[in-house]
Tab-separated table of C-alpha atoms in Angstrom:
chain	number	residue	atom	x	y	z
E	467	MET	CA	-0.589	-0.125	-0.375
E	468	VAL	CA	2.618	2.381	1.286
E	469	LYS	CA	6.109	1.893	1.637
E	470	ASN	CA	7.290	0.487	4.660
E	471	SER	CA	9.570	1.510	7.525
E	472	PRO	CA	11.260	0.325	10.903
E	473	ILE	CA	10.512	1.988	13.528
E	474	SER	CA	12.450	4.343	15.363
E	475	ALA	CA	14.329	1.949	18.728
E	476	ARG	CA	12.102	4.308	21.186
E	477	HIS	CA	9.324	2.724	20.136
E	478	ALA	CA	10.382	-0.526	18.871
E	479	ALA	CA	11.709	-0.710	23.029
E	480	THR	CA	7.324	-0.686	23.068
E	481	PHE	CA	7.962	-4.449	21.913
E	482	LEU	CA	10.682	-5.666	24.685
E	483	LEU	CA	7.888	-6.573	26.990
E	484	PRO	CA	8.326	-9.342	29.600
E	485	LEU	CA	8.079	-12.972	28.051
E	486	SER	CA	5.168	-13.500	30.338
E	487	LEU	CA	2.815	-11.005	28.977
E	488	LEU	CA	3.409	-11.751	25.898
E	489	ALA	CA	2.145	-15.153	26.164
E	490	THR	CA	-1.816	-14.311	27.735
E	491	PRO	CA	-3.632	-13.604	25.285
E	492	ALA	CA	-3.070	-17.857	23.831
E	493	LEU	CA	-3.438	-18.935	27.306
E	494	ALA	CA	-7.167	-19.872	25.143
E	495	GLN	CA	-7.367	-21.383	21.856
E	496	THR	CA	-11.561	-21.833	21.499
E	497	ALA	CA	-14.020	-20.391	19.003
E	498	VAL	CA	-15.292	-17.304	20.848
E	499	LYS	CA	-18.771	-14.664	19.505
E	500	GLU	CA	-17.071	-10.892	20.208
E	501	ASP	CA	-20.226	-7.608	19.791
E	502	SER	CA	-21.998	-8.675	16.034
E	503	VAL	CA	-22.312	-5.592	13.535
E	504	ILE	CA	-25.176	-3.490	13.592
E	505	LEU	CA	-26.490	-3.855	9.932
E	506	GLN	CA	-27.073	-0.272	8.862
E	507	PRO	CA	-29.623	0.059	5.456
E	508	ASP	CA	-27.430	0.705	2.827
E	509	LYS	CA	-27.566	4.491	1.258
E	510	VAL	CA	-30.063	4.359	-2.116
E	511	ALA	CA	-30.059	8.240	-2.762
E	512	ASP	CA	-27.531	10.349	-3.878
E	513	ASP	CA	-26.238	13.584	-2.789
E	514	ALA	CA	-29.058	15.939	-3.577
E	515	PRO	CA	-27.235	19.064	-6.087
E	516	VAL	CA	-26.572	22.421	-3.706
E	517	VAL	CA	-28.124	25.616	-6.184
E	518	ALA	CA	-26.076	28.181	-6.789
E	519	ALA	CA	-29.307	30.564	-7.699
E	520	THR	CA	-26.995	34.056	-7.504
E	521	ILE	CA	-24.613	32.723	-9.405
E	522	ALA	CA	-23.834	33.978	-12.828
E	523	MET	CA	-23.312	31.185	-16.064
E	524	PRO	CA	-19.371	31.855	-16.373
E	525	SER	CA	-17.783	32.824	-19.561
E	526	TRP	CA	-15.470	29.986	-21.204
E	527	SER	CA	-12.776	31.071	-24.573
E	528	GLU	CA	-12.735	28.039	-27.184
E	529	GLU	CA	-8.717	27.227	-25.188
E	530	ASN	CA	-10.925	26.742	-22.269
E	531	ALA	CA	-13.666	24.551	-23.793
E	532	THR	CA	-11.018	22.939	-25.780
E	533	ALA	CA	-9.120	22.070	-22.730
E	534	LEU	CA	-12.303	20.576	-21.334
E	535	LEU	CA	-12.633	18.913	-24.472
E	536	SER	CA	-9.795	16.479	-24.886
E	537	SER	CA	-9.735	15.638	-21.054
E	538	ILE	CA	-13.126	14.047	-21.735
E	539	GLU	CA	-11.662	12.990	-24.606
E	540	LYS	CA	-9.217	11.351	-22.538
E	541	ILE	CA	-10.256	10.179	-19.333
E	542	GLY	CA	-10.817	6.330	-20.770
E	543	ALA	CA	-7.821	6.595	-18.350
E	544	GLU	CA	-9.379	7.507	-15.312
E	545	GLY	CA	-11.764	4.242	-15.397
E	546	LEU	CA	-14.471	6.780	-15.983
E	547	PHE	CA	-16.277	6.779	-19.527
E	548	ALA	CA	-16.839	9.814	-22.506
E	549	LYS	CA	-20.111	9.109	-22.666
E	550	ASP	CA	-21.464	10.206	-20.126
E	551	TYR	CA	-20.320	14.082	-21.021
E	552	ASN	CA	-21.156	14.082	-24.409
E	553	PRO	CA	-18.247	15.765	-25.682
E	554	ASP	CA	-20.090	15.445	-29.738
E	555	ALA	CA	-22.180	17.925	-28.177
E	556	LEU	CA	-19.375	19.983	-26.658
E	557	ALA	CA	-17.506	19.999	-29.780
E	558	ALA	CA	-20.076	21.095	-31.593
E	559	ALA	CA	-21.036	24.083	-29.534
E	560	ILE	CA	-17.796	24.511	-29.722
E	561	LEU	CA	-17.753	25.402	-32.784
E	562	ALA	CA	-21.173	26.831	-34.090
E	563	GLY	CA	-20.714	30.039	-32.038
E	564	ASP	CA	-22.751	30.333	-29.801
E	565	GLN	CA	-21.654	32.190	-26.829
E	566	ALA	CA	-24.743	31.472	-24.244
E	567	ARG	CA	-25.105	28.120	-25.444
E	568	LEU	CA	-21.356	27.132	-24.819
E	569	ASP	CA	-20.990	28.455	-21.442
E	570	LYS	CA	-24.216	26.646	-20.371
E	571	LEU	CA	-23.067	23.223	-21.280
E	572	ALA	CA	-19.336	23.547	-20.975
E	573	THR	CA	-19.802	24.758	-17.392
E	574	ASP	CA	-22.608	21.848	-16.871
E	575	THR	CA	-20.754	19.146	-17.992
E	576	PHE	CA	-17.328	20.689	-16.439
E	577	LEU	CA	-19.257	19.859	-13.038
E	578	LEU	CA	-20.921	16.662	-13.401
E	579	LEU	CA	-16.840	15.271	-14.451
E	580	ALA	CA	-15.083	17.284	-11.306
E	581	THR	CA	-18.482	15.972	-8.871
E	582	HIS	CA	-16.898	11.870	-11.007
E	583	LEU	CA	-13.749	12.563	-10.273
E	584	ARG	CA	-13.241	13.992	-6.878
E	585	ASP	CA	-16.512	11.834	-5.230
E	586	GLY	CA	-16.579	8.701	-7.698
E	587	ARG	CA	-19.553	8.425	-10.356
E	588	THR	CA	-20.707	5.714	-8.805
E	589	PRO	CA	-24.313	6.499	-7.509
E	590	ASN	CA	-24.995	5.582	-3.495
E	591	ALA	CA	-26.866	2.510	-4.553
E	592	ALA	CA	-24.402	0.526	-5.873
E	593	ARG	CA	-22.230	1.245	-3.439
E	594	LYS	CA	-22.997	-2.161	-0.765
E	595	GLN	CA	-22.789	-1.051	3.074
E	596	TRP	CA	-20.208	1.929	2.164
E	597	PHE	CA	-20.454	4.476	4.907
E	598	MET	CA	-16.931	6.681	4.678
E	599	VAL	CA	-18.012	9.725	5.120
E	600	ASP	CA	-15.782	11.981	2.275
E	601	SER	CA	-14.969	15.291	2.815
E	602	ASP	CA	-13.524	16.422	-0.253
E	603	ALA	CA	-16.574	18.217	-1.381
E	604	ASP	CA	-16.007	20.304	1.889
E	605	ALA	CA	-12.495	20.549	1.039
E	606	GLU	CA	-12.621	21.376	-3.008
E	607	PRO	CA	-16.151	23.119	-3.426
E	608	LEU	CA	-16.134	22.869	-7.077
E	609	LEU	CA	-17.360	26.284	-7.964
E	610	PRO	CA	-14.000	28.083	-6.709
E	611	LEU	CA	-12.683	25.561	-8.237
E	612	LEU	CA	-14.007	26.026	-11.563
E	613	GLU	CA	-13.784	30.301	-11.546
E	614	THR	CA	-9.467	29.622	-10.646
E	615	ALA	CA	-9.296	27.277	-13.329
E	616	LEU	CA	-11.204	29.376	-16.050
E	617	ASN	CA	-9.436	32.636	-14.739
E	618	ALA	CA	-5.895	30.228	-14.634
E	619	GLY	CA	-6.491	28.935	-18.440
E	620	SER	CA	-6.755	25.219	-15.464
E	621	ILE	CA	-8.704	23.208	-16.761
E	622	ARG	CA	-7.171	20.042	-17.296
E	623	GLU	CA	-4.427	20.399	-14.492
E	624	THR	CA	-6.969	21.118	-12.314
E	625	LEU	CA	-9.654	18.009	-13.356
E	626	ALA	CA	-5.801	15.632	-13.335
E	627	ALA	CA	-5.342	16.998	-9.521
E	628	LEU	CA	-9.020	16.246	-8.089
E	629	ASN	CA	-7.405	12.421	-8.479
E	630	PRO	CA	-6.162	10.560	-5.151
E	631	VAL	CA	-2.833	11.201	-3.766
E	632	HIS	CA	-2.225	7.434	-2.604
E	633	PRO	CA	0.295	5.565	-4.474
E	634	ASP	CA	-1.889	2.578	-4.209
E	635	PHE	CA	-4.133	4.778	-7.241
E	636	ALA	CA	-1.865	5.701	-9.750
E	637	VAL	CA	-0.299	1.569	-9.096
E	638	LEU	CA	-4.339	0.745	-10.391
E	639	LYS	CA	-4.004	4.075	-12.989
E	640	ALA	CA	-1.253	1.680	-14.849
E	641	ALA	CA	-2.872	-1.527	-14.566
E	642	LEU	CA	-6.403	-0.077	-16.403
E	643	ALA	CA	-4.076	1.330	-19.267
E	644	LYS	CA	-2.621	-2.811	-19.523
E	645	ALA	CA	-5.740	-4.199	-19.355
E	646	LYS	CA	-6.509	-6.612	-21.801
E	647	ALA	CA	-9.433	-8.251	-21.142
E	648	PRO	CA	-12.745	-6.412	-20.036
E	649	ALA	CA	-13.745	-7.992	-16.658
E	650	ASP	CA	-10.084	-7.206	-15.506
E	651	ALA	CA	-10.499	-2.975	-16.348
E	652	ASN	CA	-14.040	-3.168	-14.832
E	653	ALA	CA	-11.720	-4.738	-11.488
E	654	ILE	CA	-9.648	-1.567	-11.941
E	655	ARG	CA	-11.860	0.276	-12.603
E	656	VAL	CA	-13.916	-0.748	-9.580
E	657	ASN	CA	-11.656	0.335	-6.716
E	658	MET	CA	-10.612	3.587	-9.244
E	659	GLU	CA	-13.520	4.468	-7.975
E	660	ARG	CA	-13.591	3.475	-4.331
E	661	TRP	CA	-10.557	5.207	-3.833
E	662	ARG	CA	-12.559	8.133	-4.960
E	663	TRP	CA	-15.100	7.318	-2.338
E	664	MET	CA	-12.352	7.677	0.284
E	665	PRO	CA	-11.160	11.092	1.387
E	666	ARG	CA	-8.733	12.592	-1.435
E	667	ALA	CA	-5.804	12.373	1.379
E	668	LEU	CA	-5.796	10.415	4.019
E	669	GLY	CA	-4.542	12.215	6.642
E	670	ASP	CA	-0.842	11.945	8.117
E	671	ARG	CA	-0.929	8.489	10.542
E	672	TYR	CA	-4.148	5.860	10.254
E	673	VAL	CA	-4.903	1.801	10.825
E	674	VAL	CA	-6.658	0.148	7.740
E	675	SER	CA	-7.954	-2.755	7.475
E	676	ASN	CA	-8.290	-4.093	3.933
E	677	VAL	CA	-11.272	-6.729	3.876
E	678	PRO	CA	-11.352	-8.573	1.453
E	679	GLU	CA	-7.538	-8.984	1.934
E	680	TYR	CA	-8.008	-9.590	5.550
E	681	MET	CA	-5.284	-7.410	6.274
E	682	THR	CA	-4.970	-4.524	9.641
E	683	ARG	CA	-1.755	-1.819	8.448
E	684	VAL	CA	-0.942	1.299	10.988
E	685	VAL	CA	0.966	3.918	8.749
E	686	HIS	CA	2.580	6.589	10.378
E	687	GLY	CA	3.569	9.855	8.251
E	688	GLY	CA	3.076	7.923	4.842
E	689	THR	CA	4.554	4.518	5.809
E	690	VAL	CA	3.394	0.906	7.087
E	691	ILE	CA	5.049	1.168	10.412
E	692	ALA	CA	2.947	-2.110	10.743
E	693	THR	CA	1.288	-5.059	9.836
E	694	HIS	CA	-1.561	-7.772	11.083
E	695	LYS	CA	-2.779	-9.543	10.068
E	696	ALA	CA	-7.269	-9.648	10.473
E	697	VAL	CA	-9.885	-11.584	10.944
E	698	VAL	CA	-13.047	-9.983	9.035
E	699	GLY	CA	-16.708	-10.193	9.117
E	700	LYS	CA	-18.519	-13.381	7.899
E	701	PRO	CA	-20.753	-13.207	4.758
E	702	SER	CA	-23.669	-13.189	7.031
E	703	THR	CA	-22.243	-10.550	9.082
E	704	ALA	CA	-20.690	-9.015	6.656
E	705	THR	CA	-18.090	-5.619	8.103
E	706	PRO	CA	-19.260	-2.770	6.802
E	707	GLN	CA	-17.148	-0.056	5.565
E	708	LEU	CA	-16.194	3.650	7.389
E	709	ASN	CA	-13.827	5.903	9.207
E	710	PRO	CA	-14.844	6.592	12.304
E	711	MET	CA	-11.999	8.058	14.692
E	712	ALA	CA	-10.267	5.976	16.454
E	713	THR	CA	-10.343	8.130	20.423
E	714	GLY	CA	-7.824	5.673	22.601
E	715	ILE	CA	-7.035	1.448	23.216
E	716	ILE	CA	-8.406	0.398	25.677
E	717	VAL	CA	-6.581	-2.554	26.812
E	718	ASN	CA	-8.057	-5.609	29.500
E	719	PRO	CA	-11.315	-5.181	27.999
E	720	ASN	CA	-15.040	-5.432	29.684
E	721	TRP	CA	-17.168	-7.564	27.311
E	722	THR	CA	-20.814	-5.777	27.676
E	723	LEU	CA	-22.637	-8.771	25.326
E	724	PRO	CA	-25.201	-8.608	22.230
E	725	ARG	CA	-28.890	-8.824	22.319
E	726	SER	CA	-27.918	-11.643	19.970
E	727	ILE	CA	-24.343	-13.224	21.772
E	728	ILE	CA	-26.715	-13.904	24.548
E	729	ASN	CA	-29.960	-14.963	22.866
E	730	GLU	CA	-27.443	-17.723	21.044
E	731	GLY	CA	-26.359	-19.806	24.444
E	732	ILE	CA	-25.165	-18.329	26.965
E	733	GLY	CA	-28.365	-16.501	28.090
E	734	ALA	CA	-29.525	-20.743	28.584
E	735	THR	CA	-26.260	-21.461	30.651
E	736	ILE	CA	-26.040	-18.640	33.160
E	737	ALA	CA	-29.935	-20.115	33.879
E	738	ARG	CA	-28.906	-23.604	33.469
E	739	ASN	CA	-25.656	-23.493	35.327
E	740	PRO	CA	-24.767	-19.909	36.345
E	741	ALA	CA	-21.081	-21.702	38.174
E	742	ALA	CA	-19.811	-22.501	34.490
E	743	ALA	CA	-20.516	-18.886	33.300
E	744	ARG	CA	-18.515	-17.248	36.315
E	745	ALA	CA	-15.594	-19.420	35.531
E	746	GLN	CA	-15.803	-17.936	31.919
E	747	GLY	CA	-15.783	-14.569	33.543
E	748	TYR	CA	-19.702	-13.787	32.775
E	749	THR	CA	-21.726	-11.321	35.680
E	750	TRP	CA	-25.370	-10.534	35.118
E	751	THR	CA	-27.924	-9.472	35.857
E	752	GLY	CA	-31.865	-9.307	35.111
E	753	SER	CA	-33.706	-12.855	33.404
E	754	GLY	CA	-34.975	-13.271	30.278
E	755	LYS	CA	-35.922	-10.883	28.207
E	756	THR	CA	-34.061	-8.470	31.037
E	757	LEU	CA	-30.771	-10.359	31.074
E	758	SER	CA	-28.031	-8.170	30.727
E	759	VAL	CA	-24.194	-10.211	30.183
E	760	VAL	CA	-20.477	-8.729	30.740
E	761	GLN	CA	-17.564	-11.095	30.521
E	762	LYS	CA	-14.674	-8.927	32.851
E	763	PRO	CA	-11.179	-9.350	31.970
E	764	GLY	CA	-8.631	-12.529	31.466
E	765	PRO	CA	-7.594	-14.568	29.234
E	766	ASN	CA	-10.914	-15.332	28.324
E	767	ASN	CA	-12.802	-12.570	27.360
E	768	ALA	CA	-13.881	-12.366	23.808
E	769	LEU	CA	-11.731	-9.494	23.145
E	770	GLY	CA	-8.830	-9.999	24.524
E	771	VAL	CA	-5.819	-8.011	25.913
E	772	MET	CA	-7.169	-4.913	23.932
E	773	LYS	CA	-10.118	-3.406	22.016
E	774	MET	CA	-9.755	-0.339	19.701
E	775	GLU	CA	-11.835	3.259	20.757
E	776	MET	CA	-13.541	4.261	17.151
E	777	LEU	CA	-17.252	5.367	18.314
E	778	ASN	CA	-19.719	4.270	14.921
E	779	GLU	CA	-23.137	3.301	15.105
E	780	HIS	CA	-22.153	0.222	13.848
E	781	ALA	CA	-20.409	-1.372	16.592
E	782	ILE	CA	-17.324	-2.691	14.852
E	783	TYR	CA	-14.422	-2.251	16.171
E	784	LEU	CA	-10.983	-3.326	16.521
E	785	HIS	CA	-9.643	-5.877	19.399
E	786	ASP	CA	-8.307	-9.121	19.988
E	787	THR	CA	-9.284	-13.210	20.292
E	788	PRO	CA	-8.375	-15.919	22.409
E	789	SER	CA	-9.523	-17.723	18.911
E	790	LYS	CA	-5.890	-17.518	18.002
E	791	ALA	CA	-5.857	-20.636	15.381
E	792	ALA	CA	-7.547	-18.301	13.413
E	793	PHE	CA	-5.291	-16.154	11.624
E	794	ASN	CA	-4.164	-19.573	10.508
E	795	ALA	CA	-6.524	-19.313	7.710
E	796	ALA	CA	-5.883	-18.099	4.594
E	797	ALA	CA	-10.110	-17.312	4.221
E	798	ARG	CA	-10.076	-15.527	7.205
E	799	ALA	CA	-13.987	-14.101	7.862
E	800	PHE	CA	-15.146	-16.256	10.537
E	801	SER	CA	-16.075	-12.498	12.754
E	802	HIS	CA	-19.241	-11.249	13.991
E	803	GLY	CA	-18.316	-7.425	11.872
E	804	CYS	CA	-15.980	-6.649	13.748
E	805	ILE	CA	-12.127	-6.761	12.901
E	806	ARG	CA	-9.709	-8.944	15.417
E	807	THR	CA	-6.068	-8.863	15.065
E	808	GLU	CA	-3.479	-10.074	14.880
E	809	ARG	CA	-0.550	-9.934	17.663
E	810	ALA	CA	-2.540	-7.633	19.672
E	811	LEU	CA	0.587	-6.734	22.044
E	812	HIS	CA	2.424	-5.592	19.751
E	813	PHE	CA	-0.031	-3.513	18.482
E	814	SER	CA	-2.009	-1.898	21.081
E	815	GLY	CA	1.285	-1.129	23.030
E	816	LEU	CA	2.472	0.867	19.368
E	817	MET	CA	-1.251	2.787	20.041
E	818	ALA	CA	-0.326	3.299	23.060
E	819	VAL	CA	3.106	4.449	22.842
E	820	MET	CA	2.983	6.398	19.552
E	821	PHE	CA	0.513	7.697	19.287
E	822	ALA	CA	-1.323	7.851	23.147
E	823	GLY	CA	2.327	8.741	24.842
E	824	GLN	CA	2.939	6.346	27.134
E	825	SER	CA	6.158	4.614	27.996
E	826	PRO	CA	6.236	0.770	27.696
E	827	GLU	CA	7.058	0.559	31.010
E	828	ALA	CA	3.530	2.220	32.169
E	829	PHE	CA	2.161	-0.170	28.677
E	830	GLY	CA	3.321	-3.029	30.212
E	831	GLU	CA	2.060	-2.470	34.142
E	832	ALA	CA	-1.233	-2.188	32.574
E	833	ILE	CA	-1.564	-5.052	30.532
E	834	ALA	CA	0.384	-6.987	33.673
E	835	SER	CA	-2.657	-5.109	36.366
E	836	GLY	CA	-5.001	-7.045	34.584
E	837	LYS	CA	-7.410	-4.363	34.952
E	838	THR	CA	-9.038	-2.745	32.159
E	839	THR	CA	-7.268	0.478	31.174
E	840	ARG	CA	-7.950	3.760	28.828
E	841	PHE	CA	-4.670	5.319	26.981
E	842	GLY	CA	-6.909	7.320	25.454
E	843	PHE	CA	-4.599	9.590	21.818
E	844	GLU	CA	-3.933	13.459	21.803
E	845	ASN	CA	-4.819	13.570	18.189
E	846	PRO	CA	-7.119	11.351	16.999
E	847	PHE	CA	-6.827	9.953	13.844
E	848	PRO	CA	-8.676	8.121	11.663
E	849	VAL	CA	-9.389	4.579	10.620
E	850	TYR	CA	-10.298	3.359	7.618
E	851	VAL	CA	-12.275	0.358	7.391
E	852	ALA	CA	-12.328	-0.204	3.054
E	853	TYR	CA	-13.049	-2.723	0.744
E	854	TRP	CA	-10.434	-3.086	-2.006
E	855	THR	CA	-10.208	-6.429	-4.567
E	856	VAL	CA	-7.478	-5.423	-6.478
E	857	ILE	CA	-4.458	-4.608	-4.915
E	858	PRO	CA	-0.583	-3.735	-5.908
E	859	ASP	CA	0.984	-6.515	-6.077
E	860	GLY	CA	4.600	-5.585	-4.487
E	861	LYS	CA	5.874	-5.796	-7.733
E	862	GLY	CA	4.265	-2.623	-9.644
E	863	GLY	CA	1.822	-4.507	-11.532
E	864	THR	CA	-1.118	-5.366	-9.086
E	865	LYS	CA	-3.161	-8.329	-7.653
E	866	LYS	CA	-6.870	-9.601	-7.848
E	867	LEU	CA	-8.532	-10.513	-4.573
E	868	ALA	CA	-11.416	-12.682	-4.335
E	869	ASP	CA	-14.762	-10.577	-3.407
E	870	LEU	CA	-15.499	-11.968	-0.813
E	871	TYR	CA	-19.256	-9.731	0.729
E	872	GLY	CA	-19.914	-9.340	-3.634
E	873	ARG	CA	-19.507	-6.029	-3.944
E	874	ASP	CA	-17.831	-5.672	-7.303
E	875	ALA	CA	-20.738	-6.942	-9.561
E	876	PRO	CA	-23.498	-3.562	-8.483
E	877	VAL	CA	-20.171	-1.289	-9.272
E	878	VAL	CA	-19.669	-2.655	-12.546
E	879	ALA	CA	-23.486	-3.037	-13.292
E	880	SER	CA	-23.749	1.077	-11.983
E	881	PHE	CA	-20.555	1.108	-15.429
E	882	ALA	CA	-24.131	0.966	-18.030
E	883	LYS	CA	-26.133	3.377	-15.867
E	884	PRO	CA	-25.948	6.826	-15.174
E	885	GLY	CA	-23.601	8.216	-12.843
E	886	ARG	CA	-24.337	10.196	-9.899
E	887	PRO	CA	-25.559	13.715	-10.319
E	888	THR	CA	-23.338	16.822	-10.347
E	889	ALA	CA	-22.655	18.186	-6.526
E	890	ALA	CA	-23.108	21.444	-7.820
E	891	ILE	CA	-25.063	23.230	-10.687
E	892	ILE	CA	-25.097	27.251	-11.606
E	893	ALA	CA	-28.514	28.348	-11.763
E	894	PRO	CA	-28.610	31.581	-13.330
E	895	VAL	CA	-30.934	34.542	-11.826
E	896	THR	CA	-34.422	35.027	-13.988
E	897	PRO	CA	-35.307	38.189	-15.329
E	898	PRO	CA	-38.077	40.032	-12.225
E	899	VAL	CA	-40.685	40.028	-13.956
E	900	VAL	CA	-42.704	43.349	-15.372
E	901	PRO	CA	-46.153	43.650	-15.367
E	902	THR	CA	-47.911	44.191	-18.463
E	903	VAL	CA	-50.083	47.526	-18.767
E	904	GLU	CA	-53.020	47.314	-20.559
E	905	THR	CA	-52.982	50.704	-21.851
E	906	THR	CA	-55.889	50.414	-24.603
E	907	ALA	CA	-58.871	52.338	-23.904
E	908	ARG	CA	-61.856	50.476	-23.255
E	909	VAL	CA	-64.768	50.853	-25.867
E	910	THR	CA	-68.154	52.561	-24.466
E	911	THR	CA	-71.586	52.090	-26.317
E	912	PRO	CA	-74.417	53.976	-26.124
E	913	GLY	CA	-76.151	53.960	-22.656
E	914	THR	CA	-72.939	53.318	-20.778
E	915	SER	CA	-70.499	54.811	-18.701
E	916	GLY	CA	-67.584	53.401	-19.395
E	917	ILE	CA	-66.731	54.210	-15.310
E	918	TYR	CA	-67.261	50.721	-14.134
């Protein structure tokens, strides 16, 4: 994804913990269940266009319009489709010499193309379980962008600058140019689209989990400083795509069981054999439909030794697990939706030292205490739970991953349909309505006064 690099000596000290601590998570190897994902309905409506009703229609020179036409003719290299932007109509408007017609058509075309480059072409209905927040509309509003590009004569450069800046996107673009089979080209386009659905720049530091790859990476300063295997949601409890802010790391966490998992078995165990439930660390209040269950920290805890604090409405987070054998599988879709993280002590130690400002000693003491401890991050950062099925292979090319949840097909199908609408439109000021005054004198006839 991005270049790998060793971390500094001070940060490496995080991992020099007592061997007794490193062995702690491996005590229990039985299958466990963690918090279930809270399934949210897909976003099926596209973002409504913003109407700028008081802005005059921009004036297009022939040079600027020709530059726009040239960009459209080459837009296939960006994973988009020239037909969406009606290049024949734009060419005809340039030749016709009708300034009003050219201004309207070129403006509408630029704004639609810029929308697709900045935000993606794919309508929301085809973005299955995609809940990432894309801040590009706030950072790069299109109307000021258009005005600047027209004044500077930089239409081509302005449109090109809307591409994602991550090097993985550039690898996909290069692979698209070499793709021979239509299916291969579409697979690449799908993943170029997914990059556009995300913030153009991911930030200086972040954690990213690519669900189809079963991998989680920690990025700092554009460099991958740690890579961990991941266990993700099985198809029936698929992991959604989102980018919440991480606010802290919790070691030795409690686990509050969701109702679905209480109903699956632990509720019956509590009713039939409460001593066995207590031996597994469960405590509870109420009974029946009011039963509330919490599992205390310990070797059997379903969250293991750590949980990443990342509040979101889907109840998705990264955490440890006592079921270490799952990380040995090639395809690791076993969870209820959350992301289980391999080498959790390494991961949580890195979080505590690099992002929460703790010393390795303080982290080690917190782990050894067995008590729930929260290390808040001095500066929260995003966690990207992503879904890329074509990724760099590390050799200059790409490799195709299994489409775990079948989310590529709806995007490919959308290519044959109109894309999402433009994110901004210009509605020129309507001329004032002048009341019509009747000036013809009313004809009168004998016997009438003409007054009424």
